XYZ file of C-alpha atoms in Angstrom:
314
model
C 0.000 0.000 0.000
C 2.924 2.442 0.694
C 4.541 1.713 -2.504
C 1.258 2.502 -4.271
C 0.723 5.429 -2.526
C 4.717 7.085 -3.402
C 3.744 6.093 -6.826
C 1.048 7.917 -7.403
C 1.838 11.073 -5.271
C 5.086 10.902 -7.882
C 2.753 11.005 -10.627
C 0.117 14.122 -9.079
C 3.325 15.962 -8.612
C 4.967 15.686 -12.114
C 1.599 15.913 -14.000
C 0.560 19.025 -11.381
C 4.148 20.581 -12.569
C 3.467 19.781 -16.138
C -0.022 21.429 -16.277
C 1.279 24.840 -14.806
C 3.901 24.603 -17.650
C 1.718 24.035 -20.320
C -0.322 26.696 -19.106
C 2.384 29.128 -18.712
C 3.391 28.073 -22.273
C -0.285 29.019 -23.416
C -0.016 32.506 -22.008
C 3.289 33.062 -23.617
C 2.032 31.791 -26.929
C -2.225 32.257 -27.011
C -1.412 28.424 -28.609
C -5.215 26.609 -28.576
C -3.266 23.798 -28.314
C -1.014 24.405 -25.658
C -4.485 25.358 -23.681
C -5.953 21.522 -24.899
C -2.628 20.790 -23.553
C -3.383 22.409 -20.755
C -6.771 20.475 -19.829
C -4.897 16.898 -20.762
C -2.457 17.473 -17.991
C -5.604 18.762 -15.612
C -7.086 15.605 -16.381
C -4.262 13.812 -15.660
C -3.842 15.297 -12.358
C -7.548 14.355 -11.536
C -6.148 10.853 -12.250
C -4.075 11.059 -9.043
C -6.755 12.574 -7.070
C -8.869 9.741 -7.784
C -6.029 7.076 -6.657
C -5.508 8.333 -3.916
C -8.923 8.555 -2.596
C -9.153 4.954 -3.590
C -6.021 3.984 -1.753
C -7.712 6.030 1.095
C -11.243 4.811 1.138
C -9.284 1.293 0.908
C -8.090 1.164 4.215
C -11.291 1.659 6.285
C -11.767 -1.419 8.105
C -13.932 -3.993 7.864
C -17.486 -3.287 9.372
C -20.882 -4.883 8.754
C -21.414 -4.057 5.152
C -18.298 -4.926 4.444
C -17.085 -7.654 6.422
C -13.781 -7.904 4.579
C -12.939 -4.353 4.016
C -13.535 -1.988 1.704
C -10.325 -2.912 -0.592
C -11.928 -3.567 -3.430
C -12.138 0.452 -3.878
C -9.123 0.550 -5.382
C -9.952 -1.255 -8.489
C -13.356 1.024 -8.700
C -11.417 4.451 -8.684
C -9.078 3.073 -11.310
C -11.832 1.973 -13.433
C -13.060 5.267 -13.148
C -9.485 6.797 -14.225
C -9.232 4.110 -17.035
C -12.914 5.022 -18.161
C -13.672 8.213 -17.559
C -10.412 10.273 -17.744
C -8.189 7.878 -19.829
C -11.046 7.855 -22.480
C -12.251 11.612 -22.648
C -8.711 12.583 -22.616
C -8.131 9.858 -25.711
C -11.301 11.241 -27.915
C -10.299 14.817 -27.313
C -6.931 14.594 -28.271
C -8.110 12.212 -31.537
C -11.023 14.628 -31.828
C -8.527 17.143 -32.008
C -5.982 15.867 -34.289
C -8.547 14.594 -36.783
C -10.149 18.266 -37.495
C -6.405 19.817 -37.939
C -5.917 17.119 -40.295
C -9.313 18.055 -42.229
C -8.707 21.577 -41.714
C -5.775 22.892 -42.020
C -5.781 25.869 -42.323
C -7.649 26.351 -39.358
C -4.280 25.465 -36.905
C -2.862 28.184 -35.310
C 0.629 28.931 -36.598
C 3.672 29.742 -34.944
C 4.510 33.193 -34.377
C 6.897 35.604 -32.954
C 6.672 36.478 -29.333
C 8.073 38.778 -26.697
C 9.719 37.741 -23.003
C 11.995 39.678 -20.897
C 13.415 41.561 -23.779
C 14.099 38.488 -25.737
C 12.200 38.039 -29.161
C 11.678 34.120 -30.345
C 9.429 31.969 -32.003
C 6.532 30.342 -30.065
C 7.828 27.030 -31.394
C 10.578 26.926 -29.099
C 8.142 27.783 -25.793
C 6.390 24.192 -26.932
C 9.590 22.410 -27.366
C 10.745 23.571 -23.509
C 7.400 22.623 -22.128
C 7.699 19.130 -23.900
C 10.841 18.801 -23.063
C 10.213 19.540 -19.308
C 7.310 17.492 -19.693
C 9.277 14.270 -20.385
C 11.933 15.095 -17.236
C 8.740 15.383 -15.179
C 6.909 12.070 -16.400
C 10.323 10.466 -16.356
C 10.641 10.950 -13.430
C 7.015 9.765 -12.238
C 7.629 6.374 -14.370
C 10.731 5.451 -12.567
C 9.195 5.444 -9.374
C 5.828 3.549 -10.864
C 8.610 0.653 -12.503
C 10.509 0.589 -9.433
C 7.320 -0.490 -7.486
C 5.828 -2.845 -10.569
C 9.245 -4.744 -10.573
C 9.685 -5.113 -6.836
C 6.320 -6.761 -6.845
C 7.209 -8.652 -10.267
C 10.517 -9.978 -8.423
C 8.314 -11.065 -5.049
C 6.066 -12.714 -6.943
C 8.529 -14.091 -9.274
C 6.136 -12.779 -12.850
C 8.507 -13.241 -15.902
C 8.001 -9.879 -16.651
C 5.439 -7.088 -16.935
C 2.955 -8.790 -19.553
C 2.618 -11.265 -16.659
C 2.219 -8.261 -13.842
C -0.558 -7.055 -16.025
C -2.433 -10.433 -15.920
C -1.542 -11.630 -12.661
C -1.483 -8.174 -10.409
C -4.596 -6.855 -8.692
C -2.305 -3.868 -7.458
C -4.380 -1.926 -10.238
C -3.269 1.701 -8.455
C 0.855 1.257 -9.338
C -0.608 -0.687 -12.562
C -3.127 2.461 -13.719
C 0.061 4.927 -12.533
C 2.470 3.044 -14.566
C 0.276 2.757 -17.619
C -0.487 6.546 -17.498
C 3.585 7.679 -16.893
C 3.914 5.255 -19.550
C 1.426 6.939 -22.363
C 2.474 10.197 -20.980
C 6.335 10.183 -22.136
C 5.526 8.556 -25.143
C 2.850 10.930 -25.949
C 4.848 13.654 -25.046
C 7.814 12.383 -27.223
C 5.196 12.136 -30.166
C 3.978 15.110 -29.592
C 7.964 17.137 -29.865
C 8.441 15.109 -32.498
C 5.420 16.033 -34.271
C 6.102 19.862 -33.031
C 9.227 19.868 -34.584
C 8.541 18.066 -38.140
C 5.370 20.705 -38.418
C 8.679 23.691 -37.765
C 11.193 22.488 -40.043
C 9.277 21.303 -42.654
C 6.893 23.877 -42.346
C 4.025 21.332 -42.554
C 1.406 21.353 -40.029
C 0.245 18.061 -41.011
C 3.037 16.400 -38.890
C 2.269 18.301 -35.661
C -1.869 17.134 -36.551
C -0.952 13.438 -36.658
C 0.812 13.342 -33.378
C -2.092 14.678 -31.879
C -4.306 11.733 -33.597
C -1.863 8.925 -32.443
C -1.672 10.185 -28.882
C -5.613 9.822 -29.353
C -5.143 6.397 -30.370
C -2.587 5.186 -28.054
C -4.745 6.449 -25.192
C -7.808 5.604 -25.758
C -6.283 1.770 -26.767
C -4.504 1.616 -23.441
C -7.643 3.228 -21.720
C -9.460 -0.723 -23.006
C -6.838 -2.151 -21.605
C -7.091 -0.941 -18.350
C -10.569 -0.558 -18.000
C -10.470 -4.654 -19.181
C -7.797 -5.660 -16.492
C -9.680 -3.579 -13.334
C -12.997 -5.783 -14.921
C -11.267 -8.828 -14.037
C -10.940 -8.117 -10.375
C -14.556 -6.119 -10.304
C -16.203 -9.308 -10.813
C -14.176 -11.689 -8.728
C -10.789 -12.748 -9.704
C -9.172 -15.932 -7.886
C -5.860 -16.179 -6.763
C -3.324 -17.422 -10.065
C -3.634 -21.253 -10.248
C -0.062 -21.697 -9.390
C -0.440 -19.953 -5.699
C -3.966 -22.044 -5.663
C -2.556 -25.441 -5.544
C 0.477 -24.267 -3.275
C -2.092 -23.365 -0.681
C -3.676 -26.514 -1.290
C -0.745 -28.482 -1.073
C 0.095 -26.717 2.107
C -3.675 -27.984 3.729
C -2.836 -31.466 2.385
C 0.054 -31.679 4.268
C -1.088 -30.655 7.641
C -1.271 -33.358 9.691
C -4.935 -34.833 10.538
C -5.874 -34.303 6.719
C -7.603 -36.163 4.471
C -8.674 -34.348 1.359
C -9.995 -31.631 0.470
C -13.428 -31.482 -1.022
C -13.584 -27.760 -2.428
C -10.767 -24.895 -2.511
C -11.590 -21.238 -3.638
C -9.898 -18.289 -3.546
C -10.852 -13.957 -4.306
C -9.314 -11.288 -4.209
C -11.136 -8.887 -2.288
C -8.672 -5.547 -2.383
C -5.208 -4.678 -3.915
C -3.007 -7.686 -2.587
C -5.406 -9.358 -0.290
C -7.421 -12.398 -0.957
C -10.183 -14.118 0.414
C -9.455 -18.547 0.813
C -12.188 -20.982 1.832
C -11.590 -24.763 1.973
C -13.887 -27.234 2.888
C -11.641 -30.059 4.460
C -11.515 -33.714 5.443
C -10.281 -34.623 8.699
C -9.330 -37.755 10.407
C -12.654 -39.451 12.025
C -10.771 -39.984 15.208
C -10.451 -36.501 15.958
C -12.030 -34.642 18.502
C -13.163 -31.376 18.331
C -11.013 -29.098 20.428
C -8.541 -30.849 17.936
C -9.794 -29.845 14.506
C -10.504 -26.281 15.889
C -6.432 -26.501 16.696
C -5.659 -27.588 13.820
C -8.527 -25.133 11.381
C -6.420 -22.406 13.483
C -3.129 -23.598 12.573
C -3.950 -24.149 8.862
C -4.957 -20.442 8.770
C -1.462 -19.127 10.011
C 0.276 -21.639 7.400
C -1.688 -20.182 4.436
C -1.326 -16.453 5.301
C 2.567 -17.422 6.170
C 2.802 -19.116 2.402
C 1.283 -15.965 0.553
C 1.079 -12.855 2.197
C -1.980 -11.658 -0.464
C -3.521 -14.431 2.112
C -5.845 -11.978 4.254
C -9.028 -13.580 5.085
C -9.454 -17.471 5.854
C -12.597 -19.887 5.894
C -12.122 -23.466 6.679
C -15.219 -25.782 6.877
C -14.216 -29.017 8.253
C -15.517 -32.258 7.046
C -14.982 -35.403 9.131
């Protein structure tokens, strides 16, 4: 939970720095897209805002409505981001992109401008915001990739496709996915800035905007598609489910075991119910010993292990 939460106050501080620099870059300039640029980074922020009140509301504990927390909050808020903000942000930006492409001449063009006594062309206020803008989202993605491969080398994923599959930490996973489309957008974006200058083609700086529309929205499925999968009740991966059963088959006393299922029911913890077979010959003070030992075994395998429900059959 920490790790999520450094991540994503990372990423509302470099996307909070970005948006005043776009918007000082729209004053300079009177750019319409800087100010579009302007609201993307706004949204972004918002993104943040929304994790974090996730990873807040999160933590509550458990009461009589929610008798194993309210964890699952987390993947709520970030289909929210991955819907709502993700998306918007994606059709606005394609929106966008598409009509400069149709309409050219309706782009504004660069132009001269004035700053303390220096005279320059607007281009170069976009290139230093974009610029500034990658440091900043560098900066956030390093922290979200340090956390994704800590938990990717605990868990022992082959790699990040598996993380997104396998991870119901969906607050470092929405935070990476954003830093991610965020420097490449960015990167797009200078590069289509600069083509548009040089070749003194607007076209170039149109397209960019079109394929950051693209890539967003795309990644905004994606998201939206792997926060669905723990909405609706996600088990534990089948590898971790027959450790834990292996480790109630070899308690002492056992049997069998006639069901095993498992939940997630927040980021990182899990809900496990067994119904098991004990030996006949055992009393009952016994099987409540050894229903209370099995518990402490499972949550000591996996430590996603929060919650525990074992029905015994003799």
């Amino acid at each position: 939970m920490a790790g999520s939460k450094s991540v994503v106050i990372a990423a509302l501080i470099a996307n909070g720095a970005i948006a005043v620099m776009k918007f000082l870059g729209y004053l300079l300039t009177g750019s319409p897209s800087m100010l579009s640029e302007t609201y993307h980074s706004i949204s972004d922020t918002g993104n943040q805002v929304f994790l974090l009140v996730g990873i807040r509301y999160s933590s509550k504990d458990p009461d009589r409505q929610h008798p194993f927390g309210y964890g699952k909050s987390q993947f709520f808020y970030s289909f929210l981001v991955a819907v709502m903000l993700f998306g918007i942000a994606g059709w606005e930006s394609a929106k966008h992109g598409y009509n400069a492409i149709m309409h050219p001449g309706h782009g504004a063009g660069y132009q001269m401008v004035d700053f303390l006594g220096f005279s320059f062309n607007s281009v170069w206020v976009n290139v230093v915001v974009l610029v500034g803008a990658i440091a900043f989202e560098t900066y956030a993605f390093v922290k979200a990739n340090g956390e994704l491969q800590r938990q990717i080398d605990e868990f022992e994923w082959s790699g990040i496709p598996e993380a997104f599959r396998k991870t119901s930490d969906v607050t470092t996973l929405t935070a990476f996915t954003e830093d991610a489309i965020a420097l490449g957008g960015a990167a797009i974006a200078l590069v289509g800035v600069l083509l548009s200058y040089f070749l003194d083609a607007p076209i170039y700086d149109a397209v960019a905007s079109l394929v950051i529309g693209f890539l967003l929205m795309g990644f905004a499925i994606a998201l939206a598609w792997e926060n669905k999968r723990l909405l609706i009740g996600e088990s534990l991966p089948k590898d971790i489910e027959e450790k834990l059963e292996a480790v109630i088959a070899d308690h002492p006393g056992v049997t069998g075991i006639d069901s095993f299922r498992s939940v997630y029911v927040g980021a990182e913890k899990a809900l496990v119910t067994a119904e098991v077979r004990f030996d006949g010959e055992l009393v009952t003070g016994d099987i409540d010993e050894d229903i209370a030992q099995l518990k402490s075994k499972l949550e000591a395998a996996d430590k996603r292990v929060s919650y525990v429900n074992i029905e015994p059959e003799v």
